[in-house]
Short mmCIF file of C-alpha atoms in Angstrom, two decimals:
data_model
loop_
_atom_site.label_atom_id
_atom_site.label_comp_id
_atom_site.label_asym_id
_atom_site.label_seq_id
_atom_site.Cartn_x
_atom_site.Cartn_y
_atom_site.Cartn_z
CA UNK A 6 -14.06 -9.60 -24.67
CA UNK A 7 -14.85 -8.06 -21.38
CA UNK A 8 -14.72 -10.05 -18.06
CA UNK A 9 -16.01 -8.94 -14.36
CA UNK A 10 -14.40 -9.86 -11.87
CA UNK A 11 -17.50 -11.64 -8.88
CA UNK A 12 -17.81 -10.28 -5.28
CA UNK A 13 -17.68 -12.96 -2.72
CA UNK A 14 -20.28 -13.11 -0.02
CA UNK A 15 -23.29 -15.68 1.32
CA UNK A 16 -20.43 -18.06 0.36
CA UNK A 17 -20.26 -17.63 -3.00
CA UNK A 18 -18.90 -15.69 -6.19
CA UNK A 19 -21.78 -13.43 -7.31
CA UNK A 20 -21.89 -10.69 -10.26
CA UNK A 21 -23.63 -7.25 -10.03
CA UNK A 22 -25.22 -4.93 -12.49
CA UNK A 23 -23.23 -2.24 -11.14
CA UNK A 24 -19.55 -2.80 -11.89
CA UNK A 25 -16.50 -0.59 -11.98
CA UNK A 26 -13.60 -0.84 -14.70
CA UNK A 27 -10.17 -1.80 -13.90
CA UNK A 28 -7.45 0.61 -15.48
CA UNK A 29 -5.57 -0.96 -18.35
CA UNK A 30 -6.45 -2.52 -21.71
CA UNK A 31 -7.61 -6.17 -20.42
CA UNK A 32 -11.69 -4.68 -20.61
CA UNK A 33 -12.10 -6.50 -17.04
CA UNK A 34 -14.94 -4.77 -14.82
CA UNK A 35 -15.38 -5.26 -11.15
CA UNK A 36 -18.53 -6.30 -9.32
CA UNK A 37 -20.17 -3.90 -6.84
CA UNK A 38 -21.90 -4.22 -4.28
CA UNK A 39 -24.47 -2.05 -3.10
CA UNK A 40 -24.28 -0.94 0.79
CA UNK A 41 -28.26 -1.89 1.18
CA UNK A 42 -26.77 -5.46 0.33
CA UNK A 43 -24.08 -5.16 2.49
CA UNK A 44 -26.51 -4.47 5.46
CA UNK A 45 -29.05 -7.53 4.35
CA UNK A 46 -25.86 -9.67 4.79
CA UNK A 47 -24.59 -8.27 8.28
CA UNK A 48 -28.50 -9.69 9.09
CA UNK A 49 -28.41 -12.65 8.22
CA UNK A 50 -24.70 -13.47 9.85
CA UNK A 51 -25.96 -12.16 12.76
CA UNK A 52 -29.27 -15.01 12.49
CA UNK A 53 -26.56 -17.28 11.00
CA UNK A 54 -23.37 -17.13 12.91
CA UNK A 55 -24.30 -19.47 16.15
CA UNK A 56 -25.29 -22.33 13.77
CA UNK A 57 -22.16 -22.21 11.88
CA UNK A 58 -19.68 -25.04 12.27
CA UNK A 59 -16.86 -23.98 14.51
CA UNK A 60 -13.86 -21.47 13.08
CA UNK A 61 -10.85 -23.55 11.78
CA UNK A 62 -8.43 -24.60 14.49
CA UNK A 63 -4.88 -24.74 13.43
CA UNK A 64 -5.35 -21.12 11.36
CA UNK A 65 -1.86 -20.19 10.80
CA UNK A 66 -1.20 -23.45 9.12
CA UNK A 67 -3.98 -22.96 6.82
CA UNK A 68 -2.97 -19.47 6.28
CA UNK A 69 0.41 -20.46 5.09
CA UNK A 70 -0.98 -23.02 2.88
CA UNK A 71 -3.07 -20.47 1.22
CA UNK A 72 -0.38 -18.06 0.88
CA UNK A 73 1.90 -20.78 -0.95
CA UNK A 74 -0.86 -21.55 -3.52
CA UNK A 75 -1.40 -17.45 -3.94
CA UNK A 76 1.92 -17.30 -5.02
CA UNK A 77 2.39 -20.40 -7.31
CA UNK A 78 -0.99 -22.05 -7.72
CA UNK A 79 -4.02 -22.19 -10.23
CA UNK A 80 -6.82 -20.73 -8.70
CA UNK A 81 -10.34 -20.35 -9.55
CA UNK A 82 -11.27 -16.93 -9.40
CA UNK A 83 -14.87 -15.75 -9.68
CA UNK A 84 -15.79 -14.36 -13.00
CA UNK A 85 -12.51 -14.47 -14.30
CA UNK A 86 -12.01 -18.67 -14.22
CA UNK A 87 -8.75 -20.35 -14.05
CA UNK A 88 -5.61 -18.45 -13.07
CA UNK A 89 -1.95 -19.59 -12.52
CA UNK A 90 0.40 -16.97 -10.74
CA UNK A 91 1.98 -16.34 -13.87
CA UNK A 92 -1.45 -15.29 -14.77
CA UNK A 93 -1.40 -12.96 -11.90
CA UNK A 94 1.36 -11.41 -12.41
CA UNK A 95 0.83 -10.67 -15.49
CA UNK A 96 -2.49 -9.07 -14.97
CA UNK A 97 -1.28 -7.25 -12.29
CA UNK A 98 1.07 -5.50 -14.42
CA UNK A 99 -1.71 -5.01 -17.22
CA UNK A 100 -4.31 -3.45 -14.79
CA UNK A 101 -2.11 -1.96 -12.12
CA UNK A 102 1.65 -2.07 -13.82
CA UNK A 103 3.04 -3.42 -11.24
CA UNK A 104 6.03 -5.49 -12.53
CA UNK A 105 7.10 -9.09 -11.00
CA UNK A 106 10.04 -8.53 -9.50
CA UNK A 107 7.85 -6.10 -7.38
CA UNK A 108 4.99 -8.66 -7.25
CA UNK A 109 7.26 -11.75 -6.23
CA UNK A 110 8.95 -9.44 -3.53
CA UNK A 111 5.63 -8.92 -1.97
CA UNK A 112 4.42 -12.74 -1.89
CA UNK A 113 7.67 -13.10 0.05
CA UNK A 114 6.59 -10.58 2.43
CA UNK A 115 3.40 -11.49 3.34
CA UNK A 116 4.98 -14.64 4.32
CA UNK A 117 7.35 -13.41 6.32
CA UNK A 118 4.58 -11.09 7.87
CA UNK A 119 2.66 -14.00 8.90
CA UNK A 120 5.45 -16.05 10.08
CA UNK A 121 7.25 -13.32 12.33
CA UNK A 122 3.82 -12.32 13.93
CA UNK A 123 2.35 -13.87 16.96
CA UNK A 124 -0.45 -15.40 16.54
CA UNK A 125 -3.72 -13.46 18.01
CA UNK A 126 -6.44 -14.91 20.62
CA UNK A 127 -9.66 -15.85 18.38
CA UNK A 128 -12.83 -13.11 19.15
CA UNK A 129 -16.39 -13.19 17.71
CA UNK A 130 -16.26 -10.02 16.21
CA UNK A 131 -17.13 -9.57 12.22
CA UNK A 132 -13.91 -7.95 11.19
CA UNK A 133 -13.69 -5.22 7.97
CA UNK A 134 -10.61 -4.37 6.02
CA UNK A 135 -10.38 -2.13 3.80
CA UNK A 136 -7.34 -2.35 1.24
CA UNK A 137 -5.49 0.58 -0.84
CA UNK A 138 -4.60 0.05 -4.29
CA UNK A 139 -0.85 0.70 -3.83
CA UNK A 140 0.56 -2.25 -2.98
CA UNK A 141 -1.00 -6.11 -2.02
CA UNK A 142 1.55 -6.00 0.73
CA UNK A 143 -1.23 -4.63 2.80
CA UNK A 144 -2.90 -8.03 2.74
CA UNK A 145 -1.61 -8.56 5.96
CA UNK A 146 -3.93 -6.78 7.91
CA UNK A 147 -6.34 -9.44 6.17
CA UNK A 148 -4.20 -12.08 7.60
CA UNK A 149 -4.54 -11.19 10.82
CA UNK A 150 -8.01 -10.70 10.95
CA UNK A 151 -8.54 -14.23 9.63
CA UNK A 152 -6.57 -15.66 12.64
CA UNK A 153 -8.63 -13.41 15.09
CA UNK A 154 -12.12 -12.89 14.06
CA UNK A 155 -15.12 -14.73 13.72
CA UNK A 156 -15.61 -13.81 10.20
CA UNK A 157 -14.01 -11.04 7.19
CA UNK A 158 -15.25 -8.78 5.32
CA UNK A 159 -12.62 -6.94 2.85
CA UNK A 160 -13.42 -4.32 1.00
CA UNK A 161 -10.81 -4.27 -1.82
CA UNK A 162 -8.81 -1.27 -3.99
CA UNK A 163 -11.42 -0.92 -7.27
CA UNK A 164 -7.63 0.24 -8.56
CA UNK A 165 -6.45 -2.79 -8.06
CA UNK A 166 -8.72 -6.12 -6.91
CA UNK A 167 -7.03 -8.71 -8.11
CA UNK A 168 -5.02 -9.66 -4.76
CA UNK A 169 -7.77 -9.72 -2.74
CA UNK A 170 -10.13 -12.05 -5.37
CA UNK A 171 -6.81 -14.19 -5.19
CA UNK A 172 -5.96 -14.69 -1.93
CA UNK A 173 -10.00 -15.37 -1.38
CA UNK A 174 -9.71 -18.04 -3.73
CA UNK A 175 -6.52 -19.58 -2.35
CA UNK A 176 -8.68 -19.41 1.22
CA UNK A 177 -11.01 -21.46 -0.35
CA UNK A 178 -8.53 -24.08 -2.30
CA UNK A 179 -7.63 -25.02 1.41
CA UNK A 180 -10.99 -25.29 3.11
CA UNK A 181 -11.27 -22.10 4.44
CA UNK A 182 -15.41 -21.66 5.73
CA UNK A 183 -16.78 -19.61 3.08
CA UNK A 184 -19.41 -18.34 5.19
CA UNK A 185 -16.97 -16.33 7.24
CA UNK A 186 -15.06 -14.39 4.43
CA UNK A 187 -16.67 -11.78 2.59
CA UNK A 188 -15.06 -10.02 -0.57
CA UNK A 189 -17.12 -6.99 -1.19
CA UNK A 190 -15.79 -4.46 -3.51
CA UNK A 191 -18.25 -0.76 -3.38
CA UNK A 192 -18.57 2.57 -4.64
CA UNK A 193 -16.31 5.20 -3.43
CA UNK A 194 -18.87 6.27 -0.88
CA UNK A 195 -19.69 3.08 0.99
CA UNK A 196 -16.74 3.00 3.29
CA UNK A 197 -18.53 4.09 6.25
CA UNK A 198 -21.75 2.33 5.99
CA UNK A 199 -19.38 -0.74 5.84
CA UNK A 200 -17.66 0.33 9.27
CA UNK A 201 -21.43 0.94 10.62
CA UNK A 202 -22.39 -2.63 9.70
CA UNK A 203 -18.99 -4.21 11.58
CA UNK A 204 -17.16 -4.47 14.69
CA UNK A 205 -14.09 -4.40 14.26
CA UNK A 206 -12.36 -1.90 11.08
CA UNK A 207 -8.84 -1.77 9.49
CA UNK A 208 -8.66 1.08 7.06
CA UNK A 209 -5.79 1.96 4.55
CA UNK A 210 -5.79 5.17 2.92
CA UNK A 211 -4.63 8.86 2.56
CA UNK A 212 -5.34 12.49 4.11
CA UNK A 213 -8.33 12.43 2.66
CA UNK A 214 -9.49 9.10 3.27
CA UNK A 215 -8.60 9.89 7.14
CA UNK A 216 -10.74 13.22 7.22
CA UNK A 217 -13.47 11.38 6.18
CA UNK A 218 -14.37 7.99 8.48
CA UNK A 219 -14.71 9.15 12.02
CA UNK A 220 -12.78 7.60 14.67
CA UNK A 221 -13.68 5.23 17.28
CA UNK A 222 -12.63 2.34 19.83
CA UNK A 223 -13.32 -0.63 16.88
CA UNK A 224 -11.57 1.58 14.07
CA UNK A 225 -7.13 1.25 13.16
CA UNK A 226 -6.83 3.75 10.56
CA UNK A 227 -3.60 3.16 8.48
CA UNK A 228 -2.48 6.71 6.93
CA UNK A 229 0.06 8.25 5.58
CA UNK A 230 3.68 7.55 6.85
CA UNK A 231 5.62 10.60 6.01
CA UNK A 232 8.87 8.60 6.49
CA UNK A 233 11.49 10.73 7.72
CA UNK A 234 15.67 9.76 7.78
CA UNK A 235 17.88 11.53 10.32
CA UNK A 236 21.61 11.89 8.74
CA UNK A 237 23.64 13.44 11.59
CA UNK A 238 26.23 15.25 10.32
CA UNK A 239 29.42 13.23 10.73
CA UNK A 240 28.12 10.64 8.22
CA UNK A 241 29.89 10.69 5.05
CA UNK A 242 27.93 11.70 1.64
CA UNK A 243 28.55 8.40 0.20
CA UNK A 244 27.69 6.48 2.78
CA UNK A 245 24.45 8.42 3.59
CA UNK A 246 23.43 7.84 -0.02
CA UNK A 247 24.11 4.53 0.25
CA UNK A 248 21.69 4.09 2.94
CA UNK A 249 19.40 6.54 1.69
CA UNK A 250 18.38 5.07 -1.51
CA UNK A 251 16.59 1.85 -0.61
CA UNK A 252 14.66 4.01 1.97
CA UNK A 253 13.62 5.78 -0.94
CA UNK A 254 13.45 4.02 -4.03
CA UNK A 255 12.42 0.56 -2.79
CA UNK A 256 8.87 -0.83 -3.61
CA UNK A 257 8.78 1.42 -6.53
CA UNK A 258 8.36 4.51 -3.40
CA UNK A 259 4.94 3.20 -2.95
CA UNK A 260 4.90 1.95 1.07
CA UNK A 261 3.76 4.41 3.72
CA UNK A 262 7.24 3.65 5.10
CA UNK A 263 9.54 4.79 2.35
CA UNK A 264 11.22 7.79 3.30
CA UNK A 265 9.76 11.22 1.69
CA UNK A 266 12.06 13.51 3.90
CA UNK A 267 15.31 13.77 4.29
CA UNK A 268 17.02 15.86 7.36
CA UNK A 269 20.55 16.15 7.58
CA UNK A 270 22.77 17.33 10.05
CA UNK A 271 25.41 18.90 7.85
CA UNK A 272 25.14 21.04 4.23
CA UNK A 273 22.27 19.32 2.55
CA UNK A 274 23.18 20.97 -1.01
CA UNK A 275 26.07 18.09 -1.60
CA UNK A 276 23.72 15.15 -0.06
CA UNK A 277 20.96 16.13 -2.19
CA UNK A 278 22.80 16.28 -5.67
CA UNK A 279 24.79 13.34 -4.56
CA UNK A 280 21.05 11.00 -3.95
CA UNK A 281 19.51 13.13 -7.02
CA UNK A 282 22.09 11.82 -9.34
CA UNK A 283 21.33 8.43 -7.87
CA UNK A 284 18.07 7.66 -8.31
CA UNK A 285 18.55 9.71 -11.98
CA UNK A 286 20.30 6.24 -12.46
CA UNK A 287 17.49 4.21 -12.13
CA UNK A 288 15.55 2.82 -15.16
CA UNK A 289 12.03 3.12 -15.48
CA UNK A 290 12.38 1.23 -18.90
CA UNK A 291 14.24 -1.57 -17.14
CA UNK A 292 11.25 -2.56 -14.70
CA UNK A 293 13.13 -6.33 -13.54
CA UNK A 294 15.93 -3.84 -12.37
CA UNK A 295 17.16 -3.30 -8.53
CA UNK A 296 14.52 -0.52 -8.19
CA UNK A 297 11.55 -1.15 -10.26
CA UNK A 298 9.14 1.12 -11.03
CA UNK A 299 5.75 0.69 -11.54
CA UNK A 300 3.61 1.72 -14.33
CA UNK A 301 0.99 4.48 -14.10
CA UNK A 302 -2.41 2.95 -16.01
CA UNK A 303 -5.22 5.18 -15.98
CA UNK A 304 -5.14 8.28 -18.62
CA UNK A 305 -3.73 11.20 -17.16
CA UNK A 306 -3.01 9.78 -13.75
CA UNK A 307 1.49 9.71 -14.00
CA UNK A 308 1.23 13.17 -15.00
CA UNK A 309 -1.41 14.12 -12.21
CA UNK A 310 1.11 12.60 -9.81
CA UNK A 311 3.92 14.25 -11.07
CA UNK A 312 2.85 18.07 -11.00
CA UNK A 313 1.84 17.48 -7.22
CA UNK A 314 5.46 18.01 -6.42
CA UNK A 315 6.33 21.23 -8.57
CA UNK A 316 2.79 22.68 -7.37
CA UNK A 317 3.97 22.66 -3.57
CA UNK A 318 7.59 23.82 -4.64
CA UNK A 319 8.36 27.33 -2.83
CA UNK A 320 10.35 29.90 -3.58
CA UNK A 321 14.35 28.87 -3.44
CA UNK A 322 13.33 25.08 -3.38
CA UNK A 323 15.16 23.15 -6.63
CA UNK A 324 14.37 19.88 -8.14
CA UNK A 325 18.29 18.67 -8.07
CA UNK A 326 16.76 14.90 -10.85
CA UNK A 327 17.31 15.67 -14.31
CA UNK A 328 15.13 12.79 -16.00
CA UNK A 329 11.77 14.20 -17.59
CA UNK A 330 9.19 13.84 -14.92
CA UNK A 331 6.87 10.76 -16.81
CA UNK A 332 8.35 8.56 -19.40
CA UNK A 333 6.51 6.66 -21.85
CA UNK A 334 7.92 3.41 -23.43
CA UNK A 335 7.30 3.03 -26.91
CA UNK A 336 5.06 0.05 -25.56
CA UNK A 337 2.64 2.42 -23.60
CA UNK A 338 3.96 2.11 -20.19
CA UNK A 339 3.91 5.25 -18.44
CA UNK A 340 6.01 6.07 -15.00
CA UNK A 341 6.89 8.57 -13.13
CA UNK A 342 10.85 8.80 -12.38
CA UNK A 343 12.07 9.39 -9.27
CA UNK A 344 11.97 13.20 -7.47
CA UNK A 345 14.12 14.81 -5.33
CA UNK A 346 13.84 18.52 -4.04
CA UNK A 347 16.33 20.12 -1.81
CA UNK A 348 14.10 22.20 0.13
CA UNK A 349 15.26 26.00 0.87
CA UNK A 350 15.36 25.86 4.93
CA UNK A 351 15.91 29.69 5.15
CA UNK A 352 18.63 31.71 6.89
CA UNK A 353 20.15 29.31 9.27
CA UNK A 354 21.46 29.82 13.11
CA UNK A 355 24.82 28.32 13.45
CA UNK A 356 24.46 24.26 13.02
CA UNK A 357 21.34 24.61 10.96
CA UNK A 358 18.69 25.17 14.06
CA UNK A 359 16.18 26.89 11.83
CA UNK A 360 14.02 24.92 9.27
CA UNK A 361 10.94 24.79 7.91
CA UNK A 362 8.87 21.94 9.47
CA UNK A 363 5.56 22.98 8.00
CA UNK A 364 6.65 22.83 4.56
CA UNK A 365 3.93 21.11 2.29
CA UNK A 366 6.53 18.86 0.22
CA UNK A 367 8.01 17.33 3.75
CA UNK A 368 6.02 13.87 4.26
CA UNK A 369 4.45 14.23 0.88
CA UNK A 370 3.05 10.95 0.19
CA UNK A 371 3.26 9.92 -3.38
CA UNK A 372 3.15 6.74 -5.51
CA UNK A 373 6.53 6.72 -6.39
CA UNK A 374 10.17 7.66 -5.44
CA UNK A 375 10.20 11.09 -3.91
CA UNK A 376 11.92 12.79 -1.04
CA UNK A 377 12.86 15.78 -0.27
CA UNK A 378 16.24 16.96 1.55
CA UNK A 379 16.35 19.86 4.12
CA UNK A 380 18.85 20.92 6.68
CA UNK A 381 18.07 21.00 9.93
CA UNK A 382 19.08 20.22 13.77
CA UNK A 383 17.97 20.19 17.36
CA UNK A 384 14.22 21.45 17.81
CA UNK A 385 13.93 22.08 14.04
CA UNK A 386 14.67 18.10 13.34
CA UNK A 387 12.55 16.92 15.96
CA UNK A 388 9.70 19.04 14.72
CA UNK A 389 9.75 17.62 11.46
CA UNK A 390 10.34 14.37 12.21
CA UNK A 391 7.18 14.14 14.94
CA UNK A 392 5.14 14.33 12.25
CA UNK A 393 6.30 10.87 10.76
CA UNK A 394 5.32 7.40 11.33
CA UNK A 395 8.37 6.08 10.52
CA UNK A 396 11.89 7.82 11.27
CA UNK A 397 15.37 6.30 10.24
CA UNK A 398 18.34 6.39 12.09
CA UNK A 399 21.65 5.53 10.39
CA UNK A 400 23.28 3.84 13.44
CA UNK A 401 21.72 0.11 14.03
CA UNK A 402 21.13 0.83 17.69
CA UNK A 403 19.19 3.29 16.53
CA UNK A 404 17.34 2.32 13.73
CA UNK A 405 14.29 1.15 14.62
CA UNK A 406 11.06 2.31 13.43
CA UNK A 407 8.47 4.35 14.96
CA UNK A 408 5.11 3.40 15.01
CA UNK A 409 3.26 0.84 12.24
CA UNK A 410 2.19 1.67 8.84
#
């Protein structure tokens, strides 16, 4: 029987005649709302908002509260009725196959998130973020727009809803003021009216999401990271594996921090069979392993992702991991295994000074374990990693990262 899955906004759970399906076999639909709705609600908060009861004090508090029953409680969720965080879970992994190992990781995070930040000076502003479908980690940004703002309005992943409808109910379970979250999921296409109708906009997304909202003072755009690891030569091949692979293959390669590119130093040819052989050793079929991997649901889509890395292969690049590209489990579950290309840099000056920074498969952004190893030193290097967000350093003085995702 098919469920949907409400919007929340006026203060309530409401259902739509347009709707969207969420991938897997569950038959759950998602509400949409229409932007022209969207814009008769920015009206009346405006003719609203100064009668409202004051924000909550104590926010964090409440925040942490909510988080706790996200994670273990049962939760009324609009449309879809009782659900314990076993029953998350598990329709996580039916809709968006992610596994819960990967989903009880994340919980953790967003705690840790919350706890580690400082806590922001309150603002009137009507705050919209905008979620990506790769990971609920992202919820943070939510987080802290709760503490700040006057009110919230998130416009969730129609890949993968469910965290957001959560976490709105858990706001709720606590006393959260209903009036001053908003859950509205849209069409493709609605993004920017939705960044029109607010003041202040946190946006996750890809190339092409980026090309397509413009930029301005009220606007964070979160793109892609293009994570980037610096081996310097004098680091040993086991030990730069070591290091390497969690960069790589944690979170199922799906944060805009994992590392896509690798640069080393010294002869990339043994580093790259020495990692490739690695991550050949993870299990997709094991998904509670160290390095789960999520599942692909929608038709086609593990395969689409796939091919994007052999269709920006050059001339002299290799693909150095042996396991077939998707495997399906006699259940259904597809995934994509882990990639790794060792990237031809060219005739080299002495130490490796030539490379190709504008290659198309450095900083390719995928959603799952890829990277791809080049040599490379001095201006080279620093070429290609200036285009990252986030660049690794082996040594702990210098392993900080650049920038936020």
């Amino acid at each position: 029987m098919s469920r949907l899955l409400h919007a929340f906004r006026r203060g309530h759970w409401h259902p739509s005649l347009d709707t969207a399906p969420l991938p897997g076999p569950t038959g759950t639909h998602l509400a949409l709302v229409p932007e022209i709705v969207a814009a008769a609600d920015r009206r009346r908060w405006d003719t609203v908002a100064p009668g409202l009861p004051p924000a909550p004090t104590g926010r964090r508090r409440l925040l942490l509260r909510a988080l706790e029953l996200f994670e273990h409680g049962t939760l009324d969720i609009g449309g879809l009725g009782p659900q314990s965080g076993e029953d998350f879970r598990d329709a996580l992994w039916e809709t968006a196959g992610i596994p819960g190992p990967l989903a009880e990781r994340w919980c953790g995070m967003l705690r840790s998130t919350l706890t580690e930040r400082p806590e922001p000076s309150p603002d009137t502003a009507l705050a919209l973020v905008s979620l990506p479908g790769n990971t609920f980690t992202c919820l943070e940004a939510v987080l802290e727009q709760l503490e700040r703002s006057a009110a919230v309005w998130v416009r969730p992943s129609r890949r993968e809803p469910l965290s957001a409808a959560r976490l709105f109910a858990a706001l709720l379970a606590v006393g959260w003021p209903p009036e001053r979250i908003s859950l509205y999921p849209t069409a493709q296409g609605a993004l920017r009216g939705l960044i029109r109708l607010t003041d202040r906009h946190v946006v996750f997304g890809g190339s092409s999401l980026a090309a397509s909202v413009r930029a301005s003072a009220g606007l964070t755009l979160h793109g892609p990271g293009r994570g980037c690891a610096l081996v310097p030569e004098d680091l040993g091949t086991e030990a730069a594996v070591d290091w390497l692979l969690p960069l790589v293959a944690a979170d199922s390669g799906r944060f805009c921090s994992n590392v896509r590119t690798v640069v080393t130093a010294g002869p990339a040819e043994p580093l790259a069979h020495a990692l490739a052989a690695r991550l050949d050793a993870m299990c997709p079929e094991l998904p509670g392993g160290t390095w789960p991997l999520t599942a692909f649901r929608e038709p086609g889509a593990a395969a689409r992702a796939a091919r994007s890395v052999p269709d920006l292969m050059r001339p002299g690049d290799r693909l150095l991991t042996r396991r077939p590209p998707v495997v399906e489990t006699a259940e259904g579950d597809a995934y994509v295994t882990a990639h790794l290309v060792l990237v031809d840099g060219g005739p080299h000056e002495p130490h490796g000074r030539h490379g190709p920074p504008d290659h198309p498969l450095l900083g390719h952004e995928v959603p799952f374990p890829f990277a791809a190893v080049v040599r490379a030193t001095g201006p080279a290097a620093e070429a290609i990693a200036a285009r990252s967000l986030f660049v690794y350093r082996p040594l702990p003085a210098a392993a900080a990262r650049r920038g936020t995702p």
